[in-house]
mmCIF file of C-alpha atoms and ligand atoms in Angstrom:
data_model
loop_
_atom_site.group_PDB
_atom_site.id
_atom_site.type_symbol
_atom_site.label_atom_id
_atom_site.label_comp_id
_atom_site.label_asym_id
_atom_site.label_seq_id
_atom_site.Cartn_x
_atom_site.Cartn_y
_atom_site.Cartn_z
ATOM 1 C CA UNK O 28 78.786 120.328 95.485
ATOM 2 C CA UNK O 29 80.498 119.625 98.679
ATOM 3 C CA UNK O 30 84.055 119.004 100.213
ATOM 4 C CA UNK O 31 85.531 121.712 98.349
ATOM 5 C CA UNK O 32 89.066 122.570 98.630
ATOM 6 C CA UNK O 33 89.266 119.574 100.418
ATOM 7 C CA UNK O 34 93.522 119.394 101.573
ATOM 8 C CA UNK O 35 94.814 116.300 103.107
ATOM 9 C CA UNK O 36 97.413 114.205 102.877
ATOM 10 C CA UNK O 37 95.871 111.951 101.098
ATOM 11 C CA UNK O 38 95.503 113.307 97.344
ATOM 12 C CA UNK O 39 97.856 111.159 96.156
ATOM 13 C CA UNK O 40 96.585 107.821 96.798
ATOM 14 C CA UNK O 41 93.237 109.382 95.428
ATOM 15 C CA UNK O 42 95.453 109.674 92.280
ATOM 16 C CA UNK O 43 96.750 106.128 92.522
ATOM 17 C CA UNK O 44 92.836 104.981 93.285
ATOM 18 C CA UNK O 45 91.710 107.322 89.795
ATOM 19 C CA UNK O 46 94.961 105.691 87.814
ATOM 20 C CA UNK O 47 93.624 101.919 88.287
ATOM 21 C CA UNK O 48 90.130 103.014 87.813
ATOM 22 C CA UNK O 49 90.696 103.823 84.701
ATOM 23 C CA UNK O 50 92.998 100.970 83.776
ATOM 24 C CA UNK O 51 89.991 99.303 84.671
ATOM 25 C CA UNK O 52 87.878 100.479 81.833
ATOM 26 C CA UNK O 53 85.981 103.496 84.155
ATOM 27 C CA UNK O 54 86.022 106.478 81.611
ATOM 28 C CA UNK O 55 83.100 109.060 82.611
ATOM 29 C CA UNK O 56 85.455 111.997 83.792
ATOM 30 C CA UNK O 57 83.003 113.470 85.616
ATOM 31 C CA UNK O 58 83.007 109.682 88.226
ATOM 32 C CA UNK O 59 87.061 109.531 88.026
ATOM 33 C CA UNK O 60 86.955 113.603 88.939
ATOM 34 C CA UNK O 61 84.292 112.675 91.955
ATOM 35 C CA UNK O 62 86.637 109.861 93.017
ATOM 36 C CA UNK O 63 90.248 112.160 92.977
ATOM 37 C CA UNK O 64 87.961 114.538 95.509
ATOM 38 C CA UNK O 65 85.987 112.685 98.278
ATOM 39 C CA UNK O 66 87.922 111.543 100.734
ATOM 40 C CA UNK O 67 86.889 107.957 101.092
ATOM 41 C CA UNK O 68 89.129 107.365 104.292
ATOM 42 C CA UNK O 69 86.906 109.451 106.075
ATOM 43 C CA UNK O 70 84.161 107.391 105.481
ATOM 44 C CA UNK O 71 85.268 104.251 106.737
ATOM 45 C CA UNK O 72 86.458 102.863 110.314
ATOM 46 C CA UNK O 73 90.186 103.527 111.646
ATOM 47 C CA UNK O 74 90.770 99.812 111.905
ATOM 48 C CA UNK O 75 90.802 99.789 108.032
ATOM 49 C CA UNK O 76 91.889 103.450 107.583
ATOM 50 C CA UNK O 77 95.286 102.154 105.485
ATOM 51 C CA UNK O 78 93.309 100.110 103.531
ATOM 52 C CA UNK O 79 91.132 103.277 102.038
ATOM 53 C CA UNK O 80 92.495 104.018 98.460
ATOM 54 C CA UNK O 81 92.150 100.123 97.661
ATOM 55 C CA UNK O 82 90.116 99.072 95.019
ATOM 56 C CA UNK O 83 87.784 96.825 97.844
ATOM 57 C CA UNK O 84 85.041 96.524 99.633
ATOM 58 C CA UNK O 85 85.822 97.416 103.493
ATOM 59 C CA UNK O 86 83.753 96.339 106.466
ATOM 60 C CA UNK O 87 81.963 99.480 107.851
ATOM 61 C CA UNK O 88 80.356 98.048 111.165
ATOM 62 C CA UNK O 89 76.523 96.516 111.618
ATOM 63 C CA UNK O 90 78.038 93.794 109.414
ATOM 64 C CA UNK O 91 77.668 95.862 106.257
ATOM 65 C CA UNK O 92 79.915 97.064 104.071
ATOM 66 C CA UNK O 93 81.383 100.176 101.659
ATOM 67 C CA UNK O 94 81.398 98.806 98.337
ATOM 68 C CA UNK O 95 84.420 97.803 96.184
ATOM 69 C CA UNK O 96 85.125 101.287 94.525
ATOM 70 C CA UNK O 97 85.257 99.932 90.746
ATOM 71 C CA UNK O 98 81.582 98.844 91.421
ATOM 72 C CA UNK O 99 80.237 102.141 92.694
ATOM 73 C CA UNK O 100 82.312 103.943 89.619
ATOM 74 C CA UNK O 101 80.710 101.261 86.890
ATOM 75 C CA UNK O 102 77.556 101.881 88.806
ATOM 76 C CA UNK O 103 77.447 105.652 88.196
ATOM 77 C CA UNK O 104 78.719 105.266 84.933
ATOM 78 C CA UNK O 105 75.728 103.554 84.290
ATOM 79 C CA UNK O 106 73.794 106.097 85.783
ATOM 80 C CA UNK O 107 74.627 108.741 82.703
ATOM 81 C CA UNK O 108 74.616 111.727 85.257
ATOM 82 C CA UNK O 109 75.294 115.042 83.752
ATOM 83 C CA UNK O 110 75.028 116.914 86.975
ATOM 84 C CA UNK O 111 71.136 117.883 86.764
ATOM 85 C CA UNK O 112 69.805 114.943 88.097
ATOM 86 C CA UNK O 113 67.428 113.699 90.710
ATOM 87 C CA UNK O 114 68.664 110.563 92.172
ATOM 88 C CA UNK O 115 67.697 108.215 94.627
ATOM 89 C CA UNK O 116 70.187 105.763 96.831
ATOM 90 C CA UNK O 117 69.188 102.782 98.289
ATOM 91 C CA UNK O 118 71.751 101.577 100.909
ATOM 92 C CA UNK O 119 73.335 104.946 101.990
ATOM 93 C CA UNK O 120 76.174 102.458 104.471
ATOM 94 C CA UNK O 121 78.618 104.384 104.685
ATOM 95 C CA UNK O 122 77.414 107.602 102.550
ATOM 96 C CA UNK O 123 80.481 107.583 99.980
ATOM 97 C CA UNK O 124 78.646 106.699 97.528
ATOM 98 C CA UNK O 125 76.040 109.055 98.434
ATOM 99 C CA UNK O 126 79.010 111.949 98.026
ATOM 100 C CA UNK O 127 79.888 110.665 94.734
ATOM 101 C CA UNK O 128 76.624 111.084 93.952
ATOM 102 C CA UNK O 129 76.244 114.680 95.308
ATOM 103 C CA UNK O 130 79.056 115.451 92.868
ATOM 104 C CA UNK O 131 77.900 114.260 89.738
ATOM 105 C CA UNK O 132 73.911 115.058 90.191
ATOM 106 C CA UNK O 133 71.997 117.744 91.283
ATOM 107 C CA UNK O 134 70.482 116.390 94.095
ATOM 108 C CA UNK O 135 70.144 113.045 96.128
ATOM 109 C CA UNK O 136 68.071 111.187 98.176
ATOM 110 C CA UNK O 137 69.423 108.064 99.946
ATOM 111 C CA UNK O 138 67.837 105.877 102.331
ATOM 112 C CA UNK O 139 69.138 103.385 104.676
ATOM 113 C CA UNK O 140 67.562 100.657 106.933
ATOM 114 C CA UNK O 141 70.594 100.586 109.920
ATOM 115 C CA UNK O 142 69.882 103.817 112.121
ATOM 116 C CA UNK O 143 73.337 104.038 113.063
ATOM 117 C CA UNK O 144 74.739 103.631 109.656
ATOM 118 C CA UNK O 145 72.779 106.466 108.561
ATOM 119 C CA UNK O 146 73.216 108.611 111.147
ATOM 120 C CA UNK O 147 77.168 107.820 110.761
ATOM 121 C CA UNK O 148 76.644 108.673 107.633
ATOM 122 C CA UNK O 149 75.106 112.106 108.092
ATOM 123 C CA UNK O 150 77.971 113.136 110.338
ATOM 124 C CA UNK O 151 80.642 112.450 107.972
ATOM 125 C CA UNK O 152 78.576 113.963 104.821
ATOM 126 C CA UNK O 153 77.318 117.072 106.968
ATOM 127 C CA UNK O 154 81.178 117.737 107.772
ATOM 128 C CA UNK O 155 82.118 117.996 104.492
ATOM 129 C CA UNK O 156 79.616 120.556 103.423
ATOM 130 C CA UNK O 157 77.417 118.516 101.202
ATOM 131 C CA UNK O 158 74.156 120.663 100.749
ATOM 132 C CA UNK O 159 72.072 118.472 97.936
ATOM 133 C CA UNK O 160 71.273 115.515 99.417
ATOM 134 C CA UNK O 161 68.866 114.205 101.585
ATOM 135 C CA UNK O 162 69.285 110.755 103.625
ATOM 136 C CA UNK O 163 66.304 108.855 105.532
ATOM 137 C CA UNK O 164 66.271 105.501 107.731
ATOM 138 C CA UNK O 165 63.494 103.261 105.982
ATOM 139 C CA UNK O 166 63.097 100.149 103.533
ATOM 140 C CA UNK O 167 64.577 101.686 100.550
ATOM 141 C CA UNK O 168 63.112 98.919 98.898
ATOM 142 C CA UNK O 169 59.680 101.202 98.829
ATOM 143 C CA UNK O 170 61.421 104.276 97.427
ATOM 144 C CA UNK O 171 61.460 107.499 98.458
ATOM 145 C CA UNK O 172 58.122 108.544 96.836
ATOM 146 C CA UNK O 173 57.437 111.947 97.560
ATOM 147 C CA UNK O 174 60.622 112.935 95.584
ATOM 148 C CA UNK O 175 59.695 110.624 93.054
ATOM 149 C CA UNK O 176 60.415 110.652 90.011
ATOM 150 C CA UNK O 177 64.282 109.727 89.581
ATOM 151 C CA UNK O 178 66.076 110.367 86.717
ATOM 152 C CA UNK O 179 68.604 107.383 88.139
ATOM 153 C CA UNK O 180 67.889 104.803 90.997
ATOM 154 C CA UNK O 181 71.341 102.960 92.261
ATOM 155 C CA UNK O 182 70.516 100.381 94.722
ATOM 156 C CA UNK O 183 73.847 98.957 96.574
ATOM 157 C CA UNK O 184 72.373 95.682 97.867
ATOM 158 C CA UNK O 185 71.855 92.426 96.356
ATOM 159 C CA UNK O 186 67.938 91.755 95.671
ATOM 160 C CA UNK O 187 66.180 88.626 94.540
ATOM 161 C CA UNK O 188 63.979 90.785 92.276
ATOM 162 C CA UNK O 189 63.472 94.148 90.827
ATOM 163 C CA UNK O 190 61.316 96.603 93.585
ATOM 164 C CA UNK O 191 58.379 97.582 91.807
ATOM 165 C CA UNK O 192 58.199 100.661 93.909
ATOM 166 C CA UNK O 193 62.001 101.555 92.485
ATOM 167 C CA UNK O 194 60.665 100.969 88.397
ATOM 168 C CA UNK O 195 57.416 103.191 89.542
ATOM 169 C CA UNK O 196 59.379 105.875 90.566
ATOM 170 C CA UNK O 197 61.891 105.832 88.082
ATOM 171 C CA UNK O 198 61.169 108.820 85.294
ATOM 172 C CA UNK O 199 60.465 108.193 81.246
ATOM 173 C CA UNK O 200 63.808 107.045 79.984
ATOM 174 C CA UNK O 201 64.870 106.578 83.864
ATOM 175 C CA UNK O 202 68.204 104.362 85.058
ATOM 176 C CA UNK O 203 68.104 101.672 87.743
ATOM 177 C CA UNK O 204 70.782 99.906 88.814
ATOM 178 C CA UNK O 205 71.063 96.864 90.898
ATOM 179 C CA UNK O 206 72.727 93.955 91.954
ATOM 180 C CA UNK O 207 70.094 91.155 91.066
ATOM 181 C CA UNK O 208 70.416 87.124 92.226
ATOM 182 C CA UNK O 209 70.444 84.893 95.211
ATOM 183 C CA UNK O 210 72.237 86.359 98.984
ATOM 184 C CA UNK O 211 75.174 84.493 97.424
ATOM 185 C CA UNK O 212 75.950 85.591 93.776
ATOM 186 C CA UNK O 213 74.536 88.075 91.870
ATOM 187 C CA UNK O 214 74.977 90.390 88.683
ATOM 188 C CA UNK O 215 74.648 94.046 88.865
ATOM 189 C CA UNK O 216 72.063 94.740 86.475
ATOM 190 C CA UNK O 217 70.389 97.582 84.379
ATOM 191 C CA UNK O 218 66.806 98.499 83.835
ATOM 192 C CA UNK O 219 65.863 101.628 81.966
ATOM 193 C CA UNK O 220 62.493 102.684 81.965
ATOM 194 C CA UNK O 221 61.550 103.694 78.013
ATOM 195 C CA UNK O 222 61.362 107.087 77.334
ATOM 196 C CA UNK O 223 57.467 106.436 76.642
ATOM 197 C CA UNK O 224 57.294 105.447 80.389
ATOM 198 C CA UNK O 225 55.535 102.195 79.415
ATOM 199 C CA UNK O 226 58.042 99.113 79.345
ATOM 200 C CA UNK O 227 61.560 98.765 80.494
ATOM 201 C CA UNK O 228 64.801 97.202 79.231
ATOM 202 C CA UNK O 229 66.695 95.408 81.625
ATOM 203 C CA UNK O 230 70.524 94.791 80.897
ATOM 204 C CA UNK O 231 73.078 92.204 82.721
ATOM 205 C CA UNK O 232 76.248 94.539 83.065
ATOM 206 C CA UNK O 233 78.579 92.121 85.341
ATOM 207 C CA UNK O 234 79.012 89.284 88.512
ATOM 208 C CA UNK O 235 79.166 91.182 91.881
ATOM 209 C CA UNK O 236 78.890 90.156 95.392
ATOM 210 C CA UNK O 237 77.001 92.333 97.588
ATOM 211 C CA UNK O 238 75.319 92.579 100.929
ATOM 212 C CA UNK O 239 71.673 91.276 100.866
ATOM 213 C CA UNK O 240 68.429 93.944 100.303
ATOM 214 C CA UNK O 241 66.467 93.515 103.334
ATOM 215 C CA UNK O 242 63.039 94.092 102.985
ATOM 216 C CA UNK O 243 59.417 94.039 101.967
ATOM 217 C CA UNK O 244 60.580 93.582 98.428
ATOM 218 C CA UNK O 245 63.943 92.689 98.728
ATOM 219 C CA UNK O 246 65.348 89.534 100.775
ATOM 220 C CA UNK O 247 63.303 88.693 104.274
ATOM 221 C CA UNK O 248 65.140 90.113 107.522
ATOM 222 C CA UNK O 249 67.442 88.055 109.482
ATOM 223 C CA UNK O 250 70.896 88.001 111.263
ATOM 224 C CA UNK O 251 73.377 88.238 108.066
ATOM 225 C CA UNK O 252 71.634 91.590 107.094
HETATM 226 N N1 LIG R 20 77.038 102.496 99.046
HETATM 227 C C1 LIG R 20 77.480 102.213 100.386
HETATM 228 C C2 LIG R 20 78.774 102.905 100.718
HETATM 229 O O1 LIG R 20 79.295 103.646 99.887
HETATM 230 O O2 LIG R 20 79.246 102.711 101.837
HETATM 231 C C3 LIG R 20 77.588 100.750 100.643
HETATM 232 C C4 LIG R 20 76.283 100.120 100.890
HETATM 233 S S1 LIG R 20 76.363 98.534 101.626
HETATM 234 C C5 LIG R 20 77.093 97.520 100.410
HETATM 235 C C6 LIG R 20 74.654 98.119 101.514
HETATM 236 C C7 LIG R 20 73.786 98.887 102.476
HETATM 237 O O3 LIG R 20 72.419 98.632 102.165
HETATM 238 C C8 LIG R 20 73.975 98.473 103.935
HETATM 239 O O4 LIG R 20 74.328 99.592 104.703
HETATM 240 C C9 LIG R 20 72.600 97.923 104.331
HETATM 241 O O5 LIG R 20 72.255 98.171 105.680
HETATM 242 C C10 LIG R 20 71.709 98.661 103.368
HETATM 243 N N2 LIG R 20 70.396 98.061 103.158
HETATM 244 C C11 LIG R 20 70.048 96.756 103.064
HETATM 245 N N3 LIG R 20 68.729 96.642 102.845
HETATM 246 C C12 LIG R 20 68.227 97.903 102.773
HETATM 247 C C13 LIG R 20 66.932 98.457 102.554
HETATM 248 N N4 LIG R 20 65.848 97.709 102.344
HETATM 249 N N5 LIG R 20 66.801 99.787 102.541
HETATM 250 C C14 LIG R 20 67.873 100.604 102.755
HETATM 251 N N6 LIG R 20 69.120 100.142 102.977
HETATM 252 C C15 LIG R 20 69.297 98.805 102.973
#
């Protein structure tokens, strides 16, 4: 959808990056194909530019973070996109998940709560062409409900509960993914909505460690945010 024809000299440890991926267990092509094309160095600072390609989470400024790449890829994974989806972001940080995203679905919303993260964000993203996604400063923790409903929700901060504004907006049959626990340990979870739009099923897919979800139904604000 973006960053086509993208040529740089850094294809190759894009390669390396999609190798250990998938010696990792990732097999959706469609996430490993996403990963060998957006160029994640751009979307982090020059102090850790080397460090790019590694499978780790990198500090991005404002005392956030761009995830560990193995837990955005298990993430989408999870996400079952087929590239005619509606999906909504919470925690856009450094947008590179927000490109994968733009890849795989049809279109993408992604909201962030750090102004200068998402504008940031929008430079890098606007740069490489990306026309099907939409990002917005806000608690993501309410949604983005007039683009509701999502047929996936990823949400790439830890929360002490599930956001019953995410589950509302999720469709019949919908995908939410989260890391769910205290600001210290957490495990990335699964809820899917059933496909009568009624209940949902919520899944425990693995431990993470991830920033803290700050706000009205997420963790309370404060200085480690
Ligand atoms: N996916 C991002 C990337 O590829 O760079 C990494 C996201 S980082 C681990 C988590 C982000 O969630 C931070 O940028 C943080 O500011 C943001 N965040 C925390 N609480 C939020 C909220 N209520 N709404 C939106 N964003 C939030």
């Amino acid at each position: 959808m973006g960053a086509r024809g993208l040529a740089d000299s850094y294809g190759g440890y894009r390669t390396q990056l999609v190798n250990e991926l998938q010696a990792k267990g990732i097999r959706d092509l469609a996430v490993l194909k996403a990963v060998a094309h957006v160029p994640r160095h751009l979307f982090v600072p020059e102090s850790v530019r080397h460090r790019a390609y590694q499978d780790a989470a990198l500090p991005i400024g404002a005392g956030q973070t761009i995830s560990q790449p193995w837990v955005q890829a298990r993430s989408l994974e999870l996400a079952r996109l087929t590239g005619r989806e509606r999906v909504l972001e919470v925690g856009t940080g450094s947008g590179y998940q927000t490109a994968l995203l733009a890849e795989c679905a049809d279109q993408v919303f992604s909201v962030e709560r750090i102004p200068a993260l998402s504008q940031a964000a929008r430079n890098v993203l606007q740069q490489l062409g990306y026309r099907n996604l939409s990002l917005m400063t806000g608690d993501g923790t309410l949604g983005w409900r007039p683009y509701a409903p999502y047929d996936a929700i990823i949400v790439a901060a830890a929360s002490p509960e599930i956001p019953k504004p995410l589950v509302e907006q999720l469709s019949p049959g919908g995908r939410l993914i989260l890391p769910l626990g205290t600001r210290d340990s957490q495990t990335m979870v699964l809820v899917t909505r059933d496909p009568n739009g009624d209940g949902t099923r919520v899944e425990p897919v693995s431990d993470v460690r991830f920033v803290p979800l700050i706000g009205q139904f997420g963790f309370a604000g404060g200085a480690s945010s």
